[in-house]
mmCIF file of C-alpha atoms and ligand atoms in Angstrom:
data_model
loop_
_atom_site.group_PDB
_atom_site.id
_atom_site.type_symbol
_atom_site.label_atom_id
_atom_site.label_comp_id
_atom_site.label_asym_id
_atom_site.label_seq_id
_atom_site.Cartn_x
_atom_site.Cartn_y
_atom_site.Cartn_z
ATOM 1 C CA MET A 1 12.309 -15.957 18.061
ATOM 2 C CA SER A 2 10.029 -17.704 15.412
ATOM 3 C CA ARG A 3 7.394 -15.796 13.610
ATOM 4 C CA ILE A 4 3.625 -16.508 14.334
ATOM 5 C CA ALA A 5 1.032 -16.254 11.715
ATOM 6 C CA TYR A 6 -2.705 -16.133 12.162
ATOM 7 C CA VAL A 7 -4.276 -18.822 9.728
ATOM 8 C CA ASN A 8 -7.915 -19.570 9.711
ATOM 9 C CA GLY A 9 -8.419 -19.254 13.510
ATOM 10 C CA GLN A 10 -5.198 -20.467 14.753
ATOM 11 C CA TYR A 11 -1.937 -18.659 15.803
ATOM 12 C CA ARG A 12 0.754 -20.734 14.071
ATOM 13 C CA ASP A 13 4.547 -20.891 13.925
ATOM 14 C CA MET A 14 5.244 -19.705 10.308
ATOM 15 C CA ARG A 15 7.198 -22.708 9.712
ATOM 16 C CA ASP A 16 4.256 -24.821 10.034
ATOM 17 C CA ALA A 17 1.503 -22.734 8.840
ATOM 18 C CA GLY A 18 -0.077 -23.302 5.544
ATOM 19 C CA VAL A 19 -3.238 -22.936 3.550
ATOM 20 C CA ASN A 20 -5.225 -25.444 1.245
ATOM 21 C CA ILE A 21 -3.783 -26.011 -2.397
ATOM 22 C CA GLU A 22 -7.131 -25.335 -3.551
ATOM 23 C CA ASP A 23 -7.595 -21.977 -1.979
ATOM 24 C CA ARG A 24 -8.763 -19.570 -4.625
ATOM 25 C CA GLY A 25 -6.383 -16.950 -3.489
ATOM 26 C CA TYR A 26 -3.510 -19.509 -4.612
ATOM 27 C CA GLN A 27 -5.347 -20.509 -7.969
ATOM 28 C CA PHE A 28 -7.151 -17.354 -9.072
ATOM 29 C CA SER A 29 -5.529 -14.503 -6.791
ATOM 30 C CA ASP A 30 -9.253 -14.359 -5.892
ATOM 31 C CA GLY A 31 -8.749 -12.207 -2.714
ATOM 32 C CA VAL A 32 -7.615 -8.980 -1.109
ATOM 33 C CA TYR A 33 -5.445 -7.491 1.263
ATOM 34 C CA GLU A 34 -4.309 -4.564 3.499
ATOM 35 C CA VAL A 35 -0.847 -3.528 4.771
ATOM 36 C CA CYS A 36 -0.838 -1.163 7.886
ATOM 37 C CA GLU A 37 2.056 0.447 9.620
ATOM 38 C CA ILE A 38 3.011 -0.454 13.095
ATOM 39 C CA ARG A 39 4.679 2.209 15.258
ATOM 40 C CA GLY A 40 5.527 2.081 18.950
ATOM 41 C CA GLY A 41 3.567 -1.213 18.887
ATOM 42 C CA LYS A 42 0.333 0.291 17.783
ATOM 43 C CA ILE A 43 -1.501 0.125 14.347
ATOM 44 C CA VAL A 44 -1.415 3.175 12.449
ATOM 45 C CA ASP A 45 -5.016 4.170 10.809
ATOM 46 C CA MET A 46 -6.651 0.811 11.247
ATOM 47 C CA PRO A 47 -10.196 1.998 10.832
ATOM 48 C CA ARG A 48 -9.140 3.468 7.500
ATOM 49 C CA HIS A 49 -7.502 0.234 6.352
ATOM 50 C CA LEU A 50 -10.568 -1.780 7.446
ATOM 51 C CA ALA A 51 -12.960 0.450 5.920
ATOM 52 C CA ARG A 52 -10.969 0.109 2.539
ATOM 53 C CA LEU A 53 -10.842 -3.695 3.125
ATOM 54 C CA GLN A 54 -14.583 -3.819 3.589
ATOM 55 C CA ARG A 55 -15.057 -1.980 0.269
ATOM 56 C CA SER A 56 -12.639 -4.343 -1.616
ATOM 57 C CA LEU A 57 -14.451 -7.219 -0.205
ATOM 58 C CA HIS A 58 -17.859 -5.810 -1.337
ATOM 59 C CA GLU A 59 -16.516 -5.021 -4.780
ATOM 60 C CA LEU A 60 -15.540 -8.705 -5.164
ATOM 61 C CA ARG A 61 -18.513 -10.306 -3.419
ATOM 62 C CA ILE A 62 -16.613 -12.078 -0.685
ATOM 63 C CA ALA A 63 -18.185 -12.099 2.761
ATOM 64 C CA MET A 64 -16.466 -10.301 5.813
ATOM 65 C CA PRO A 65 -15.216 -13.377 7.479
ATOM 66 C CA MET A 66 -15.792 -12.278 10.841
ATOM 67 C CA PRO A 67 -17.070 -8.911 12.678
ATOM 68 C CA GLN A 68 -14.682 -5.943 12.313
ATOM 69 C CA ALA A 69 -13.904 -5.860 16.115
ATOM 70 C CA ALA A 70 -12.771 -9.621 16.012
ATOM 71 C CA LEU A 71 -10.447 -8.757 13.135
ATOM 72 C CA GLU A 72 -9.023 -5.877 15.099
ATOM 73 C CA VAL A 73 -8.245 -8.353 18.043
ATOM 74 C CA VAL A 74 -6.486 -10.806 15.576
ATOM 75 C CA ILE A 75 -4.432 -7.985 14.142
ATOM 76 C CA HIS A 76 -3.573 -6.625 17.721
ATOM 77 C CA GLU A 77 -2.843 -10.345 18.837
ATOM 78 C CA THR A 78 -0.590 -11.033 15.977
ATOM 79 C CA VAL A 79 1.628 -7.753 16.288
ATOM 80 C CA ARG A 80 1.856 -8.605 20.223
ATOM 81 C CA ARG A 81 2.811 -12.385 19.543
ATOM 82 C CA ASN A 82 5.584 -11.329 17.072
ATOM 83 C CA ARG A 83 6.689 -8.389 19.661
ATOM 84 C CA VAL A 84 6.872 -6.048 16.714
ATOM 85 C CA THR A 85 7.303 -2.339 17.618
ATOM 86 C CA TYR A 86 8.024 -0.723 14.363
ATOM 87 C CA GLY A 87 7.027 -2.651 11.083
ATOM 88 C CA ILE A 88 4.108 -3.779 9.170
ATOM 89 C CA VAL A 89 0.962 -6.013 9.656
ATOM 90 C CA TYR A 90 -0.372 -7.859 6.567
ATOM 91 C CA LEU A 91 -3.790 -8.913 6.374
ATOM 92 C CA GLN A 92 -5.212 -11.156 3.357
ATOM 93 C CA ILE A 93 -8.523 -12.396 2.786
ATOM 94 C CA THR A 94 -9.352 -15.028 -0.013
ATOM 95 C CA ARG A 95 -12.720 -16.313 -1.155
ATOM 96 C CA GLY A 96 -11.929 -19.673 0.315
ATOM 97 C CA VAL A 97 -11.219 -23.360 -0.799
ATOM 98 C CA ALA A 98 -13.291 -24.940 -3.698
ATOM 99 C CA ARG A 99 -12.653 -27.426 -6.505
ATOM 100 C CA ARG A 100 -11.092 -25.321 -9.279
ATOM 101 C CA ASP A 101 -13.671 -23.547 -11.389
ATOM 102 C CA HIS A 102 -13.364 -19.908 -12.678
ATOM 103 C CA ALA A 103 -16.965 -19.226 -11.466
ATOM 104 C CA PHE A 104 -17.761 -18.652 -7.731
ATOM 105 C CA PRO A 105 -18.241 -21.818 -5.856
ATOM 106 C CA THR A 106 -21.956 -22.663 -5.784
ATOM 107 C CA LYS A 107 -22.012 -23.580 -2.192
ATOM 108 C CA PRO A 108 -21.014 -20.922 0.296
ATOM 109 C CA VAL A 109 -17.305 -21.464 1.441
ATOM 110 C CA LYS A 110 -15.479 -19.797 4.329
ATOM 111 C CA PRO A 111 -13.310 -16.863 3.218
ATOM 112 C CA ALA A 112 -9.649 -17.652 4.353
ATOM 113 C CA VAL A 113 -7.799 -15.295 6.574
ATOM 114 C CA VAL A 114 -4.175 -14.814 7.203
ATOM 115 C CA VAL A 115 -2.317 -12.150 9.201
ATOM 116 C CA THR A 116 1.117 -11.706 9.492
ATOM 117 C CA ALA A 117 3.653 -8.849 11.110
ATOM 118 C CA ARG A 118 7.068 -8.368 10.471
ATOM 119 C CA GLY A 119 9.449 -5.900 11.894
ATOM 120 C CA LEU A 120 11.035 -3.330 9.858
ATOM 121 C CA ASN A 121 14.614 -1.410 10.196
ATOM 122 C CA TYR A 122 13.503 1.923 11.190
ATOM 123 C CA GLN A 123 17.095 3.157 10.878
ATOM 124 C CA LYS A 124 17.510 1.705 7.613
ATOM 125 C CA ASN A 125 14.109 3.270 6.337
ATOM 126 C CA GLN A 126 15.158 6.685 7.751
ATOM 127 C CA GLU A 127 18.631 6.437 5.875
ATOM 128 C CA THR A 128 16.612 5.498 2.493
ATOM 129 C CA ALA A 129 14.386 8.685 3.087
ATOM 130 C CA ALA A 130 17.441 10.897 3.720
ATOM 131 C CA ARG A 131 18.866 9.859 0.369
ATOM 132 C CA GLY A 132 15.586 9.742 -1.489
ATOM 133 C CA ILE A 133 14.947 7.040 -4.068
ATOM 134 C CA GLY A 134 14.833 6.625 -7.968
ATOM 135 C CA VAL A 135 11.752 5.860 -9.969
ATOM 136 C CA ILE A 136 11.422 4.884 -13.637
ATOM 137 C CA THR A 137 8.146 5.449 -15.650
ATOM 138 C CA ILE A 138 6.551 2.401 -17.585
ATOM 139 C CA PRO A 139 3.459 1.914 -19.620
ATOM 140 C CA GLU A 140 0.171 1.237 -17.336
ATOM 141 C CA ASN A 141 -0.689 -2.408 -18.069
ATOM 142 C CA ARG A 142 -3.079 -2.996 -15.093
ATOM 143 C CA TRP A 143 -6.757 -3.613 -15.206
ATOM 144 C CA PRO A 144 -9.108 -0.711 -14.681
ATOM 145 C CA ARG A 145 -10.240 -1.671 -11.245
ATOM 146 C CA VAL A 146 -6.970 -0.958 -9.302
ATOM 147 C CA ASP A 147 -9.425 0.870 -6.753
ATOM 148 C CA ILE A 148 -9.690 -2.773 -5.282
ATOM 149 C CA LYS A 149 -6.708 -3.862 -3.088
ATOM 150 C CA SER A 150 -6.674 -7.220 -4.850
ATOM 151 C CA VAL A 151 -3.634 -9.858 -4.377
ATOM 152 C CA SER A 152 -3.561 -10.008 -8.174
ATOM 153 C CA LEU A 153 -0.433 -7.979 -8.376
ATOM 154 C CA LEU A 154 1.566 -9.413 -11.311
ATOM 155 C CA PRO A 155 1.991 -6.203 -13.246
ATOM 156 C CA ASN A 156 3.026 -4.640 -9.918
ATOM 157 C CA VAL A 157 5.486 -7.519 -9.336
ATOM 158 C CA LEU A 158 7.161 -7.046 -12.836
ATOM 159 C CA ALA A 159 6.867 -3.242 -12.599
ATOM 160 C CA LYS A 160 8.906 -3.327 -9.300
ATOM 161 C CA GLN A 161 11.567 -5.773 -10.593
ATOM 162 C CA GLN A 162 12.092 -3.664 -13.722
ATOM 163 C CA ALA A 163 12.682 -0.653 -11.357
ATOM 164 C CA ARG A 164 15.148 -2.807 -9.484
ATOM 165 C CA ASP A 165 16.944 -4.059 -12.770
ATOM 166 C CA ASN A 166 17.199 -0.286 -13.635
ATOM 167 C CA GLY A 167 18.791 0.612 -10.073
ATOM 168 C CA ALA A 168 15.517 2.420 -9.207
ATOM 169 C CA TYR A 169 13.346 1.686 -6.217
ATOM 170 C CA GLU A 170 9.813 2.316 -7.792
ATOM 171 C CA ALA A 171 8.065 2.247 -10.929
ATOM 172 C CA TRP A 172 5.496 4.884 -11.915
ATOM 173 C CA PHE A 173 2.628 3.627 -14.299
ATOM 174 C CA VAL A 174 1.956 5.992 -17.138
ATOM 175 C CA ASP A 175 -1.645 5.510 -18.854
ATOM 176 C CA GLY A 176 -2.633 5.820 -22.407
ATOM 177 C CA GLU A 177 -3.102 9.510 -22.117
ATOM 178 C CA GLY A 178 0.451 10.082 -20.999
ATOM 179 C CA HIS A 179 -0.388 10.793 -17.279
ATOM 180 C CA VAL A 180 1.080 9.100 -14.425
ATOM 181 C CA THR A 181 -1.306 6.978 -12.437
ATOM 182 C CA GLU A 182 0.659 5.620 -9.520
ATOM 183 C CA GLY A 183 3.520 3.482 -8.319
ATOM 184 C CA SER A 184 3.688 -0.481 -8.340
ATOM 185 C CA SER A 185 3.066 -0.137 -4.470
ATOM 186 C CA SER A 186 2.695 3.499 -3.631
ATOM 187 C CA ASN A 187 0.803 6.758 -4.904
ATOM 188 C CA ALA A 188 2.755 9.319 -6.814
ATOM 189 C CA TRP A 189 3.180 12.848 -5.975
ATOM 190 C CA ILE A 190 5.119 15.979 -7.131
ATOM 191 C CA VAL A 191 5.593 19.670 -5.758
ATOM 192 C CA THR A 192 5.615 22.479 -8.289
ATOM 193 C CA LYS A 193 8.248 25.111 -8.331
ATOM 194 C CA ASP A 194 5.769 27.521 -6.546
ATOM 195 C CA GLY A 195 4.942 24.957 -3.731
ATOM 196 C CA ARG A 196 1.746 23.368 -4.781
ATOM 197 C CA VAL A 197 1.557 19.594 -4.238
ATOM 198 C CA VAL A 198 0.083 17.586 -7.151
ATOM 199 C CA THR A 199 -1.430 14.059 -7.097
ATOM 200 C CA ARG A 200 -3.911 12.193 -9.148
ATOM 201 C CA SER A 201 -7.391 12.243 -8.062
ATOM 202 C CA ALA A 202 -8.484 8.974 -6.310
ATOM 203 C CA GLU A 203 -11.346 8.695 -8.744
ATOM 204 C CA SER A 204 -9.761 6.521 -11.460
ATOM 205 C CA GLY A 205 -6.426 4.835 -12.151
ATOM 206 C CA ILE A 206 -5.140 4.514 -8.559
ATOM 207 C CA LEU A 207 -5.705 2.889 -5.281
ATOM 208 C CA ALA A 208 -7.255 5.243 -2.745
ATOM 209 C CA GLY A 209 -4.217 5.229 -0.511
ATOM 210 C CA VAL A 210 -4.934 5.651 3.188
ATOM 211 C CA THR A 211 -1.462 7.324 3.497
ATOM 212 C CA ARG A 212 -2.616 9.561 0.665
ATOM 213 C CA ALA A 213 -6.012 10.511 2.446
ATOM 214 C CA VAL A 214 -4.030 11.255 5.890
ATOM 215 C CA LEU A 215 -1.535 13.396 3.871
ATOM 216 C CA THR A 216 -4.356 15.593 2.440
ATOM 217 C CA GLU A 217 -5.380 16.427 5.952
ATOM 218 C CA LEU A 218 -1.903 17.269 7.005
ATOM 219 C CA LEU A 219 -1.552 19.466 3.776
ATOM 220 C CA ALA A 220 -4.761 21.472 4.662
ATOM 221 C CA ALA A 221 -3.475 22.018 8.364
ATOM 222 C CA LEU A 222 0.012 23.180 6.957
ATOM 223 C CA GLN A 223 -1.995 25.460 4.342
ATOM 224 C CA ILE A 224 -0.226 23.952 1.654
ATOM 225 C CA ARG A 225 -1.985 24.048 -1.608
ATOM 226 C CA LEU A 226 -3.158 20.567 -3.184
ATOM 227 C CA GLU A 227 -3.996 20.020 -6.693
ATOM 228 C CA GLU A 228 -5.736 16.630 -7.407
ATOM 229 C CA ARG A 229 -5.065 16.297 -11.093
ATOM 230 C CA PRO A 230 -3.104 14.146 -13.487
ATOM 231 C CA PHE A 231 0.353 14.984 -14.225
ATOM 232 C CA THR A 232 2.904 13.698 -16.914
ATOM 233 C CA PRO A 233 6.451 12.430 -16.570
ATOM 234 C CA ALA A 234 7.639 15.719 -18.249
ATOM 235 C CA GLU A 235 5.977 17.856 -15.694
ATOM 236 C CA ALA A 236 7.464 15.501 -13.165
ATOM 237 C CA TYR A 237 10.967 15.979 -14.540
ATOM 238 C CA GLU A 238 10.737 19.630 -13.938
ATOM 239 C CA ALA A 239 9.108 19.535 -10.655
ATOM 240 C CA ALA A 240 10.618 21.035 -7.751
ATOM 241 C CA GLU A 241 10.192 17.940 -5.743
ATOM 242 C CA ALA A 242 8.640 14.436 -5.729
ATOM 243 C CA PHE A 243 7.582 11.834 -3.574
ATOM 244 C CA VAL A 244 5.708 8.665 -2.994
ATOM 245 C CA THR A 245 3.119 7.511 -0.311
ATOM 246 C CA ALA A 246 2.353 4.010 1.208
ATOM 247 C CA SER A 247 1.823 2.557 4.532
ATOM 248 C CA SER A 248 5.164 0.788 4.595
ATOM 249 C CA GLN A 249 7.222 3.925 4.008
ATOM 250 C CA ILE A 250 4.965 6.969 4.714
ATOM 251 C CA VAL A 251 6.287 9.652 2.671
ATOM 252 C CA MET A 252 9.355 8.873 0.644
ATOM 253 C CA PRO A 253 11.246 11.468 -1.283
ATOM 254 C CA VAL A 254 11.922 10.807 -4.858
ATOM 255 C CA VAL A 255 14.941 12.276 -6.207
ATOM 256 C CA ARG A 256 15.388 10.853 -9.467
ATOM 257 C CA ILE A 257 12.811 10.043 -12.365
ATOM 258 C CA ASP A 258 14.053 8.198 -15.464
ATOM 259 C CA GLY A 259 17.724 8.945 -14.388
ATOM 260 C CA ARG A 260 17.023 12.958 -14.368
ATOM 261 C CA PRO A 261 17.580 14.662 -11.093
ATOM 262 C CA ILE A 262 14.513 16.253 -9.557
ATOM 263 C CA GLY A 263 15.080 19.759 -8.155
ATOM 264 C CA THR A 264 18.496 19.675 -6.420
ATOM 265 C CA GLY A 265 18.579 16.010 -6.553
ATOM 266 C CA THR A 266 18.089 15.645 -2.819
ATOM 267 C CA PRO A 267 15.135 15.449 -0.736
ATOM 268 C CA GLY A 268 13.069 18.581 -0.791
ATOM 269 C CA ALA A 269 12.080 20.701 2.205
ATOM 270 C CA ILE A 270 8.417 20.231 1.822
ATOM 271 C CA THR A 271 8.480 16.459 1.186
ATOM 272 C CA THR A 272 10.975 16.221 4.234
ATOM 273 C CA ARG A 273 8.432 18.297 6.504
ATOM 274 C CA LEU A 274 5.591 16.058 5.293
ATOM 275 C CA ARG A 275 7.617 13.007 6.295
ATOM 276 C CA GLU A 276 8.238 14.631 9.632
ATOM 277 C CA GLU A 277 4.757 15.679 10.605
ATOM 278 C CA PHE A 278 2.858 12.936 8.805
ATOM 279 C CA HIS A 279 1.744 11.070 12.141
ATOM 280 C CA ARG A 280 0.009 14.274 13.546
ATOM 281 C CA PHE A 281 -3.081 13.179 11.659
ATOM 282 C CA SER A 282 -2.911 9.398 12.057
ATOM 283 C CA ASN A 283 -4.932 7.418 14.371
ATOM 284 C CA PHE A 284 -3.158 4.895 16.613
ATOM 285 C CA SER A 285 -4.810 1.955 18.103
HETATM 286 N N1 LIG B 1 0.821 -0.843 -1.075
HETATM 287 N N2 LIG B 1 -0.983 2.227 -4.790
HETATM 288 C C1 LIG B 1 -0.708 0.799 -4.713
HETATM 289 C C2 LIG B 1 -0.605 0.130 -6.023
HETATM 290 C C3 LIG B 1 -0.237 0.109 -3.590
HETATM 291 O O1 LIG B 1 -0.111 -1.079 -3.501
HETATM 292 C C4 LIG B 1 -0.369 0.856 -2.298
HETATM 293 C C5 LIG B 1 0.164 0.164 -1.128
HETATM 294 C C6 LIG B 1 -0.645 2.298 -2.307
HETATM 295 C C7 LIG B 1 -0.722 3.160 -1.243
HETATM 296 O O2 LIG B 1 -1.638 2.814 -0.243
HETATM 297 P P1 LIG B 1 -1.614 3.031 1.344
HETATM 298 O O3 LIG B 1 -1.228 4.342 1.514
HETATM 299 O O4 LIG B 1 -2.981 2.602 1.691
HETATM 300 O O5 LIG B 1 -0.676 2.042 1.813
HETATM 301 C C8 LIG B 1 -1.005 2.875 -3.371
HETATM 302 C C9 LIG B 1 1.229 -1.699 0.119
HETATM 303 C C10 LIG B 1 1.851 -0.786 1.263
HETATM 304 C C11 LIG B 1 1.852 -2.989 -0.273
HETATM 305 O O6 LIG B 1 1.228 -3.472 -1.337
HETATM 306 O O7 LIG B 1 2.583 -3.228 0.198
#
């Protein structure tokens, strides 16, 4: 079955779908995106993703290209046309098409909208989670506005590749003060030996993850103590457990950091429980 993409008002076969070469997303990475999990054919936590999308657009002074309800229809329709039951939906909005000039176009242009959906292998994802993943730490080299979910991801791309080149799955950025910020495409967490769950506050240095926000509600319900504070790689090496969160993988156990086994070197009990129970607090639409 060929894949279908929504591109600027039309559903197109992906082989024929395209955008203008003067789209500012292509030339300046002048745009934002969201990734939502699809489960049982439903979109997980779409209201939170769309709220963050609105915020990212606002920060970059890009107009919302259509009412939120219309965007929801497009997202559902793209998932339906691609017959995805488990996977991800990708939504990208760029400032639009204009003759190349760094400053914003002087005449208003229509933001460009692309939505795609893709099935993921659930079994493979579960197997990866059962084994756990390796992480490396690298110096933070991104701009300070990582709170905006911008398509400008070159440092993240290079970080992820460095992880792969080192036989790891994710890279954690470490800021100038020696604290872990987040992963190249995920938020970073550790569990202390006495069962406290630690992650950096969303006030600075990280993207406010939707998975992160939902997980804080689950932690409260399970009466597991959450500490929102920075931690160092040295503290992480000594942690009982570690994991990352992102919409594409939910809660993914980390069993190795910079080649050192974490805890027993296998996915931890708290992490595993959080993964199993995660969707209790999700919204499905
Ligand atoms: N990435 N931090 C970064 C830098 C991310 O790119 C992501 C998500 C997250 C987690 O956010 P959320 O829980 O809302 O997915 C944190 C997506 C999945 C991606 O780029 O593919």
